[in-house]
Short mmCIF file of C-alpha atoms in Angstrom, two decimals:
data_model
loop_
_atom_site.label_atom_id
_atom_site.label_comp_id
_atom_site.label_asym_id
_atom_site.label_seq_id
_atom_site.Cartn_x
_atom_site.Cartn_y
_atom_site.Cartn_z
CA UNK A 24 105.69 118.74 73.32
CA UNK A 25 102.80 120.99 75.25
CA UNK A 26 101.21 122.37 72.00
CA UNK A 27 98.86 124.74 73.64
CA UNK A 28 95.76 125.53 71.92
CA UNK A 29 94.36 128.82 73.11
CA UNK A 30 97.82 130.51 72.33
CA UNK A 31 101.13 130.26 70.26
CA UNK A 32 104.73 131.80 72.41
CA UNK A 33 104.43 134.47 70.12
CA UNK A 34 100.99 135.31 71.51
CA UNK A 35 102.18 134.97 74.64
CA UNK A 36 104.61 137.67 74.21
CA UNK A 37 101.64 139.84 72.87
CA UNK A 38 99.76 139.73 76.20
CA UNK A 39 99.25 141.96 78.70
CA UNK A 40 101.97 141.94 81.86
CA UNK A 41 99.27 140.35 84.19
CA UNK A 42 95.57 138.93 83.74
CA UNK A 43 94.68 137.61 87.23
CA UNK A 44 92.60 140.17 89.03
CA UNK A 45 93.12 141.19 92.43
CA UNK A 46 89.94 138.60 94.15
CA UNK A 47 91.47 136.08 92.36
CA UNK A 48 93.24 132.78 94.29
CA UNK A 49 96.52 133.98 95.06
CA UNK A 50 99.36 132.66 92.45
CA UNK A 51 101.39 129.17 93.43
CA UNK A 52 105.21 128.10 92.61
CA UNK A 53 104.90 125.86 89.29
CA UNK A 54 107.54 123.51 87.68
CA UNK A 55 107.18 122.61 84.01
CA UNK A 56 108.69 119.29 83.13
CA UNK A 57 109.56 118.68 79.22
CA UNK A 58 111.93 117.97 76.99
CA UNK A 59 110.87 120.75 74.56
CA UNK A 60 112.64 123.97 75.22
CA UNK A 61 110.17 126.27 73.17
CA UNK A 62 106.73 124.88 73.97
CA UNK A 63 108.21 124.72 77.96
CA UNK A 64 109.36 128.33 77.79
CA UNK A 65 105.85 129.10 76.10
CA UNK A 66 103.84 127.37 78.79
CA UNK A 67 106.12 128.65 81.33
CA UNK A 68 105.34 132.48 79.57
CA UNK A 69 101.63 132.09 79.68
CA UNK A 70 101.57 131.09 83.22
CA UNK A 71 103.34 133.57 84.53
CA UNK A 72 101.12 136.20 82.80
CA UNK A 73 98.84 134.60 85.69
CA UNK A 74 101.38 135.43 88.23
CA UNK A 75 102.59 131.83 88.94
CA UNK A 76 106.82 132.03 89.56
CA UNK A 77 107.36 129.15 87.04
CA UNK A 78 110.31 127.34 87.28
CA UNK A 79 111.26 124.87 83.38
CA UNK A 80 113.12 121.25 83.77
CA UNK A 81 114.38 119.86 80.60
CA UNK A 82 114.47 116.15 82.08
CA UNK A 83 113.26 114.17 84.95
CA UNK A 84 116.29 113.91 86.92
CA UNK A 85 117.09 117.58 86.77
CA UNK A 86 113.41 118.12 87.81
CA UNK A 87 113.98 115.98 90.84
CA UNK A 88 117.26 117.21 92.22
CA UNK A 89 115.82 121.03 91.94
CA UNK A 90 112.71 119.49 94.03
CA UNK A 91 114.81 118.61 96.27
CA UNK A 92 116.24 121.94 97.33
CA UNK A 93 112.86 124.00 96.49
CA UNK A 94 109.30 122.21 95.97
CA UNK A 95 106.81 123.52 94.09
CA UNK A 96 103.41 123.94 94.43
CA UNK A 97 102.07 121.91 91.28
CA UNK A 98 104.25 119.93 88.52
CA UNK A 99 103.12 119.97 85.26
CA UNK A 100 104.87 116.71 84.12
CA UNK A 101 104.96 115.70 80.40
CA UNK A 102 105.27 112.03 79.54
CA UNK A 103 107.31 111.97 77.03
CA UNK A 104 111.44 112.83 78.38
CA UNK A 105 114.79 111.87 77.33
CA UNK A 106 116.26 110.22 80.56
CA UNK A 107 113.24 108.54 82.66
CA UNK A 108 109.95 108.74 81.76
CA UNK A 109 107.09 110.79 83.60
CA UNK A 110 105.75 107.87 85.00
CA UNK A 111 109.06 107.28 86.76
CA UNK A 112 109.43 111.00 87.83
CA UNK A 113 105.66 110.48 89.30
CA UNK A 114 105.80 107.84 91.48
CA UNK A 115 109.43 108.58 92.88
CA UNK A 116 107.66 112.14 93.84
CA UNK A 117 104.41 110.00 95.15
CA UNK A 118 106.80 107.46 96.95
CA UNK A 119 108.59 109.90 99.26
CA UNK A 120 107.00 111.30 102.47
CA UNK A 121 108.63 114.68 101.35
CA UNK A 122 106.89 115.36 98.28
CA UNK A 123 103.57 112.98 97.75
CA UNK A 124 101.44 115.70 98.84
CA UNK A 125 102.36 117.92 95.63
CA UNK A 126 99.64 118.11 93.01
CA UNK A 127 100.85 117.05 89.55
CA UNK A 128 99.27 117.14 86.35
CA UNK A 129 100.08 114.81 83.61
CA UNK A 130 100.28 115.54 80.13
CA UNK A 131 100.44 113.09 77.46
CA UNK A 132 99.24 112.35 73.42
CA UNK A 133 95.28 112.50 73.23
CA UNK A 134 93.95 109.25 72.64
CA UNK A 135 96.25 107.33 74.32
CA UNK A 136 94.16 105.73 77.07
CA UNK A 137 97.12 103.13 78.54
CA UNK A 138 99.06 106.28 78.94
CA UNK A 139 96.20 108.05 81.19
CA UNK A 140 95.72 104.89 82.95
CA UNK A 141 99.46 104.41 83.85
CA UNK A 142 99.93 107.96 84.90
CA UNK A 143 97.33 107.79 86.99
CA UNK A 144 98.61 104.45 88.44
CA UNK A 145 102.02 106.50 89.02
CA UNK A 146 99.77 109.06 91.15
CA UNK A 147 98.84 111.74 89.35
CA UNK A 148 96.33 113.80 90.47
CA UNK A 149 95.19 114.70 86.92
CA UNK A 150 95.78 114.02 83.61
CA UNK A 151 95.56 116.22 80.27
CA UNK A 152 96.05 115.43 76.84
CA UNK A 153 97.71 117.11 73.78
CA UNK A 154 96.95 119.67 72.47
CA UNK A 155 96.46 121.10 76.01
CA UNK A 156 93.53 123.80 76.27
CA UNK A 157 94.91 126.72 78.15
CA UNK A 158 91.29 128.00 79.77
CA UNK A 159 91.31 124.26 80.83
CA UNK A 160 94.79 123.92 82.63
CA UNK A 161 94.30 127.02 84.32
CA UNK A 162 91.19 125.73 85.62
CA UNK A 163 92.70 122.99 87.03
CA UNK A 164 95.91 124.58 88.03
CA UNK A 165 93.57 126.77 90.36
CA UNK A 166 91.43 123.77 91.63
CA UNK A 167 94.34 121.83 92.74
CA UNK A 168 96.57 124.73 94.06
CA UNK A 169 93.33 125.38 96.21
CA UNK A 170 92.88 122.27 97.39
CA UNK A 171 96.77 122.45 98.30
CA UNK A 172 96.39 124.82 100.29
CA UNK A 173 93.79 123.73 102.47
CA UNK A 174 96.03 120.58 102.81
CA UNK A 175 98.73 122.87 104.09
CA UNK A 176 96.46 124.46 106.45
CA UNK A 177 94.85 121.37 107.92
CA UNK A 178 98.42 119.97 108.15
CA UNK A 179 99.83 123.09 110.04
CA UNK A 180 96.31 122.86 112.61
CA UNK A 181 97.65 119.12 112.96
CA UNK A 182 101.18 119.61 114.20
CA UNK A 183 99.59 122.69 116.68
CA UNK A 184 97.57 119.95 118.04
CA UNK A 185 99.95 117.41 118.53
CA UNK A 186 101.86 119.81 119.77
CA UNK A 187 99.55 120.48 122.57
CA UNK A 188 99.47 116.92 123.27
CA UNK A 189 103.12 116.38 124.14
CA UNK A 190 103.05 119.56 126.08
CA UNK A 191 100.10 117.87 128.22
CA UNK A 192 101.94 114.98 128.24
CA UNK A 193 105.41 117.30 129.68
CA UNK A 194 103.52 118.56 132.43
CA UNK A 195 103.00 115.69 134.37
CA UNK A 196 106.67 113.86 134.50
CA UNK A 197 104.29 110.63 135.72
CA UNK A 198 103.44 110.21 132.39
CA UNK A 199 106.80 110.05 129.68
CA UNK A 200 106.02 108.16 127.15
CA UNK A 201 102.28 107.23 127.75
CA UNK A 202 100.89 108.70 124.71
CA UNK A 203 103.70 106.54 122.98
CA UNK A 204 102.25 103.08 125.11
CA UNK A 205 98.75 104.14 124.94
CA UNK A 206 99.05 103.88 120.49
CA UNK A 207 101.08 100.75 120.88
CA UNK A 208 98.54 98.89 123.16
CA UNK A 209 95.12 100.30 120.92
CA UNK A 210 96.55 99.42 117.33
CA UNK A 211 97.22 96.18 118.92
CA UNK A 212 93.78 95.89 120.08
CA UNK A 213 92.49 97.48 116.62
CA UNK A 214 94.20 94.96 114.76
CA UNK A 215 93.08 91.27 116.31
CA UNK A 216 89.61 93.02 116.32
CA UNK A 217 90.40 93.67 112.22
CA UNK A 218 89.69 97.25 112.10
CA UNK A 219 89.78 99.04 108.70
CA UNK A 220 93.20 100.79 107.70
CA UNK A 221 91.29 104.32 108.06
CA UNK A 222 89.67 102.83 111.39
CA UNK A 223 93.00 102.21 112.67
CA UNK A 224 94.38 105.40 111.87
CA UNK A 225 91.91 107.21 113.69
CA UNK A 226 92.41 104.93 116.64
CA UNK A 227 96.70 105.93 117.04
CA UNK A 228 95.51 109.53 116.53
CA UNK A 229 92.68 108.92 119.58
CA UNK A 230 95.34 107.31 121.70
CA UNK A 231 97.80 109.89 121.79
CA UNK A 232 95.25 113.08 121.65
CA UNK A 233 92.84 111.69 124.08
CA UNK A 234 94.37 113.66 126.66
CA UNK A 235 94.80 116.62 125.18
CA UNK A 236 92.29 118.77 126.56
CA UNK A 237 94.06 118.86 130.07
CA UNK A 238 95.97 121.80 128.53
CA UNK A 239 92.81 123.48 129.82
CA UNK A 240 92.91 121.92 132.83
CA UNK A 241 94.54 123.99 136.30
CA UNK A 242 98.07 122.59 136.19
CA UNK A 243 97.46 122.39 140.07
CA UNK A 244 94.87 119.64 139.73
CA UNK A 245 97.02 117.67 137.38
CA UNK A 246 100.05 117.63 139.69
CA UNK A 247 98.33 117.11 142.37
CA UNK A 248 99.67 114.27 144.39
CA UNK A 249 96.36 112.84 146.14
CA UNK A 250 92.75 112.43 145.59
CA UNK A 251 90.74 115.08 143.54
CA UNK A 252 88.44 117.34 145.66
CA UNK A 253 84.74 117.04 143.75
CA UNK A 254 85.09 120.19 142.48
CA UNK A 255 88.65 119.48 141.73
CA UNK A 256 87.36 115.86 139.71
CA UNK A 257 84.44 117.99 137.90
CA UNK A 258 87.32 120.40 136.30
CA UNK A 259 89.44 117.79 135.59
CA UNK A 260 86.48 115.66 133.80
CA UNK A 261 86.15 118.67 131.11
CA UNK A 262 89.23 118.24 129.84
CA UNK A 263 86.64 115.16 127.75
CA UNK A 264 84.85 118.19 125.82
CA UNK A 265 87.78 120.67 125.65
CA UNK A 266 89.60 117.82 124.12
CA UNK A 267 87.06 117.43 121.80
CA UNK A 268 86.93 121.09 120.44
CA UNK A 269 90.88 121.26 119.97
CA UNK A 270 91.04 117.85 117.57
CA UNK A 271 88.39 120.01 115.44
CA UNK A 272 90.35 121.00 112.52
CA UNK A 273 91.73 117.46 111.97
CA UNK A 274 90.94 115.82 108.81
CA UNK A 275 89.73 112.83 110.75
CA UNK A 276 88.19 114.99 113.54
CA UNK A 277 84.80 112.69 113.09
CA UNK A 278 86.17 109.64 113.63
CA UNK A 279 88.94 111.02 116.16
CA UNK A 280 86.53 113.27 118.30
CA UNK A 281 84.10 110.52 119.58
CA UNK A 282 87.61 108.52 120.89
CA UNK A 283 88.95 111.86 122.70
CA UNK A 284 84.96 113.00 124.36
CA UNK A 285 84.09 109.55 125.47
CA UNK A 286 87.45 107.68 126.75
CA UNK A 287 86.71 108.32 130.29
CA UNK A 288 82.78 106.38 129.83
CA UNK A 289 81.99 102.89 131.46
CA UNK A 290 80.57 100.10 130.48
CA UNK A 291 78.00 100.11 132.89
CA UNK A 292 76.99 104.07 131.97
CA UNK A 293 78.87 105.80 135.15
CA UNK A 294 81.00 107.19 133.37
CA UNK A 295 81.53 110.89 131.74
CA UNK A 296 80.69 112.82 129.85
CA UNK A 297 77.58 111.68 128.52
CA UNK A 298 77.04 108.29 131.03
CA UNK A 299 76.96 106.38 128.07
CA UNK A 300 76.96 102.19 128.07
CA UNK A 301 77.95 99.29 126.42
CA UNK A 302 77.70 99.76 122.73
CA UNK A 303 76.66 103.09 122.74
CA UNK A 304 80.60 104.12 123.88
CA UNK A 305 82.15 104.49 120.52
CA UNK A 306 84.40 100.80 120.12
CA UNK A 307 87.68 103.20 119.97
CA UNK A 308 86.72 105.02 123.31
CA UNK A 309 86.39 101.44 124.57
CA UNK A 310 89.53 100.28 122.95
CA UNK A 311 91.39 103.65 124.29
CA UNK A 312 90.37 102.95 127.93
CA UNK A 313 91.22 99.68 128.17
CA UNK A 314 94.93 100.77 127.44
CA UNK A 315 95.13 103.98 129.36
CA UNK A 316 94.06 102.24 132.33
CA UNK A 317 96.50 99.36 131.50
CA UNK A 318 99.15 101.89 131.38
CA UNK A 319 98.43 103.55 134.44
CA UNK A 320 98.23 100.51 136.49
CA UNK A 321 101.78 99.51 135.33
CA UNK A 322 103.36 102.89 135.93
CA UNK A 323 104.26 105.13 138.74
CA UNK A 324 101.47 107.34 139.34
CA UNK A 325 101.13 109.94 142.28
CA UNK A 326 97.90 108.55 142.92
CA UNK A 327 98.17 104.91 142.57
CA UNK A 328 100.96 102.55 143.65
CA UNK A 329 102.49 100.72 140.92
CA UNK A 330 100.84 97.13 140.11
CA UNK A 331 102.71 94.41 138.14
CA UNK A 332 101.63 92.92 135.04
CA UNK A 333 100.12 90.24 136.42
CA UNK A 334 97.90 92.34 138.54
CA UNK A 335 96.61 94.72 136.38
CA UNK A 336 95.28 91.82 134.03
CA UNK A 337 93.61 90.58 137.06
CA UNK A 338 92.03 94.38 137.85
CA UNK A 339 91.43 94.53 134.08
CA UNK A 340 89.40 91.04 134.16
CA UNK A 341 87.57 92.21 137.40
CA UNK A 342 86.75 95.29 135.85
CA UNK A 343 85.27 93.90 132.21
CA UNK A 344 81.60 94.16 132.22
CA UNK A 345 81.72 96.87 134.79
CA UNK A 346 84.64 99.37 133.64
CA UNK A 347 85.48 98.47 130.69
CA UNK A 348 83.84 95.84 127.29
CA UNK A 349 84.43 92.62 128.18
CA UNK A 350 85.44 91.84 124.26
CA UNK A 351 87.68 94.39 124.13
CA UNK A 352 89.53 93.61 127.42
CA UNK A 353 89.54 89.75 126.48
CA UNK A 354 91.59 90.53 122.98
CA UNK A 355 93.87 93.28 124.85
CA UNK A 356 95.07 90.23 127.16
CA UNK A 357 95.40 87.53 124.70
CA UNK A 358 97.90 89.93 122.82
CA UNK A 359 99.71 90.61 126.15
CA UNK A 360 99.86 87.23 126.55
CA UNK A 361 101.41 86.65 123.16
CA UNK A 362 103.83 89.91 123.37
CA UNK A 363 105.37 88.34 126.47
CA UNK A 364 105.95 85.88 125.62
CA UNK A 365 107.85 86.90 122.39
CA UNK A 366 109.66 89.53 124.39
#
């Protein structure tokens, strides 16, 4: 049972039709989840006096099935239901890539500090206890629903982005399914040199946007079947710093950025942008250009005949300490080695 302190349902009733003002956060989709049809309804009333639609489950299964056609923007989950518990409700919601991005706020008996502990466990991203303070949930109803919305926004810039990758990726039929190879072959780098889970995520996102600022590039000079003109090579080599600017408003854009600007520098400093060398090149740049030119070497390429395995280990062991870190080349052939011969 919710038990709100600030105000009773009859109070509710008593107040005026609307109390947000108009600079306020705009209102978010709520679900109420308990068991107790009057304090629900109540809660329910006193949040839509803030504008929220608010939608009132009776159980957790119900709650779950209506998720299913129509997600909210924040649950309000009470612990305490007749079928499963909210624990259970929480971490089915936290388990599936549908719904673990939805804010949910936990409510259960004050003083009861397993209960906290377990909800939070479950997932939830906050936790209230009985009697609940209405000032205080609205507080944190706003804080979260915020926050939810910049998620949504920074997702939306994602898929845009990605977007632009496979359409870079479309315009040059040479390259199907390199952005696809170019992830496989880094992670598998990333991982015998025992990169950090958040490490390795930003090293699949490097691999397949590390091209992605050719969608600025003259579709001409990507095409084009022979050697690059210099001023043809010094247009293609911005597609480093466009690249850079479009991976901006990704949530990892500081630790995906340096991997898309400096992929295309040397170990010996020839390279571009910025000429860097050895350990200055960020270790996913190094890790990224070890498997893009891996993956050209080994696939047709207007530019480039077509080299066997084989060969392009020997070009990539001719080329460490020049082209490319000699660590980094070292660990990409010893899990070559060990992929072939598990294939």
């Amino acid at each position: 049972m919710w038990m709100p302190t600030t105000h009773t349902s009859e109070a509710a009733a008593a107040l005026p039709a609307q109390r947000r003002s108009p600079g306020d956060d705009p209102p978010g989709h709520i679900m109420v989840v308990d068991d107790n049809r009057e304090a629900g309804a109540a809660l329910a009333a006193l949040l839509e006096l803030d504008r929220h639609t608010v939608d009132h489950m009776l159980d957790g299964r119900t709650a779950l099935s209506a998720i299913e056609c129509r997600q909210p923007d924040l649950i309000i989950l009470d612990v305490q239901l007749p079928d499963m518990d909210g624990y259970a409700v929480c971490a089915a919601l936290k388990r599936s890539p549908i719904t673990w991005q939805i804010p949910i706020i936990m409510v259960t008996v004050e003083g009861q500090r397993a209960s906290r502990l377990q909800g939070l466990e479950a997932g939830a991203d906050d936790y209230l206890q009985k009697p609940v303070d209405m000032q205080e949930l609205e507080v944190r109803i706003r804080s979260l629903l915020r926050n939810k919305r910049r998620n949504d926004q920074l997702e939306q810039a994602e898929a845009v982005i990605f977007a632009l990758a496979r359409t870079v990726e479309a315009k040059d039929a040479y390259t199907e399914g390199h952005l696809q190879r170019l992830a496989l072959y880094s992670v598998a780098i990333g991982e015998r040199l025992g990169l950090s889970s958040d490490a390795m995520l930003a090293l699949r996102y490097g691999a397949l946007l590390h091209d992605v600022g050719k969608v600025g590039v003259d579709e001409l000079i990507i095409r084009k079947g022979g050697p690059l003109t210099p001023a043809e090579y010094r247009v293609m080599q911005q597609h480093t710093l466009i690249g850079e600017r479009i991976v901006q408003p990704l949530r990892m854009a500081a630790a995906v950025s340096p991997i898309v600007r400096h992929h295309h520098e040397r170990w010996d400093g020839r390279g571009y942008p910025d000429g860097l060398a050895r350990e200055a090149i960020p270790l996913g740049a190094r890790i990224v250009a070890v498997a893009d030119a891996f993956d050209a070497m080994t696939t047709t390429r207007p530019y480039n005949r077509v080299f066997s395995v084989a060969e392009a280990a020997e070009r990539l062991r001719a080329g460490a300490g020049l082209y490319w870190d000699p660590t980094v080349v070292a660990v990409f052939l010893d899990w070559l080695r060990t992929a072939r011969a598990l294939a």
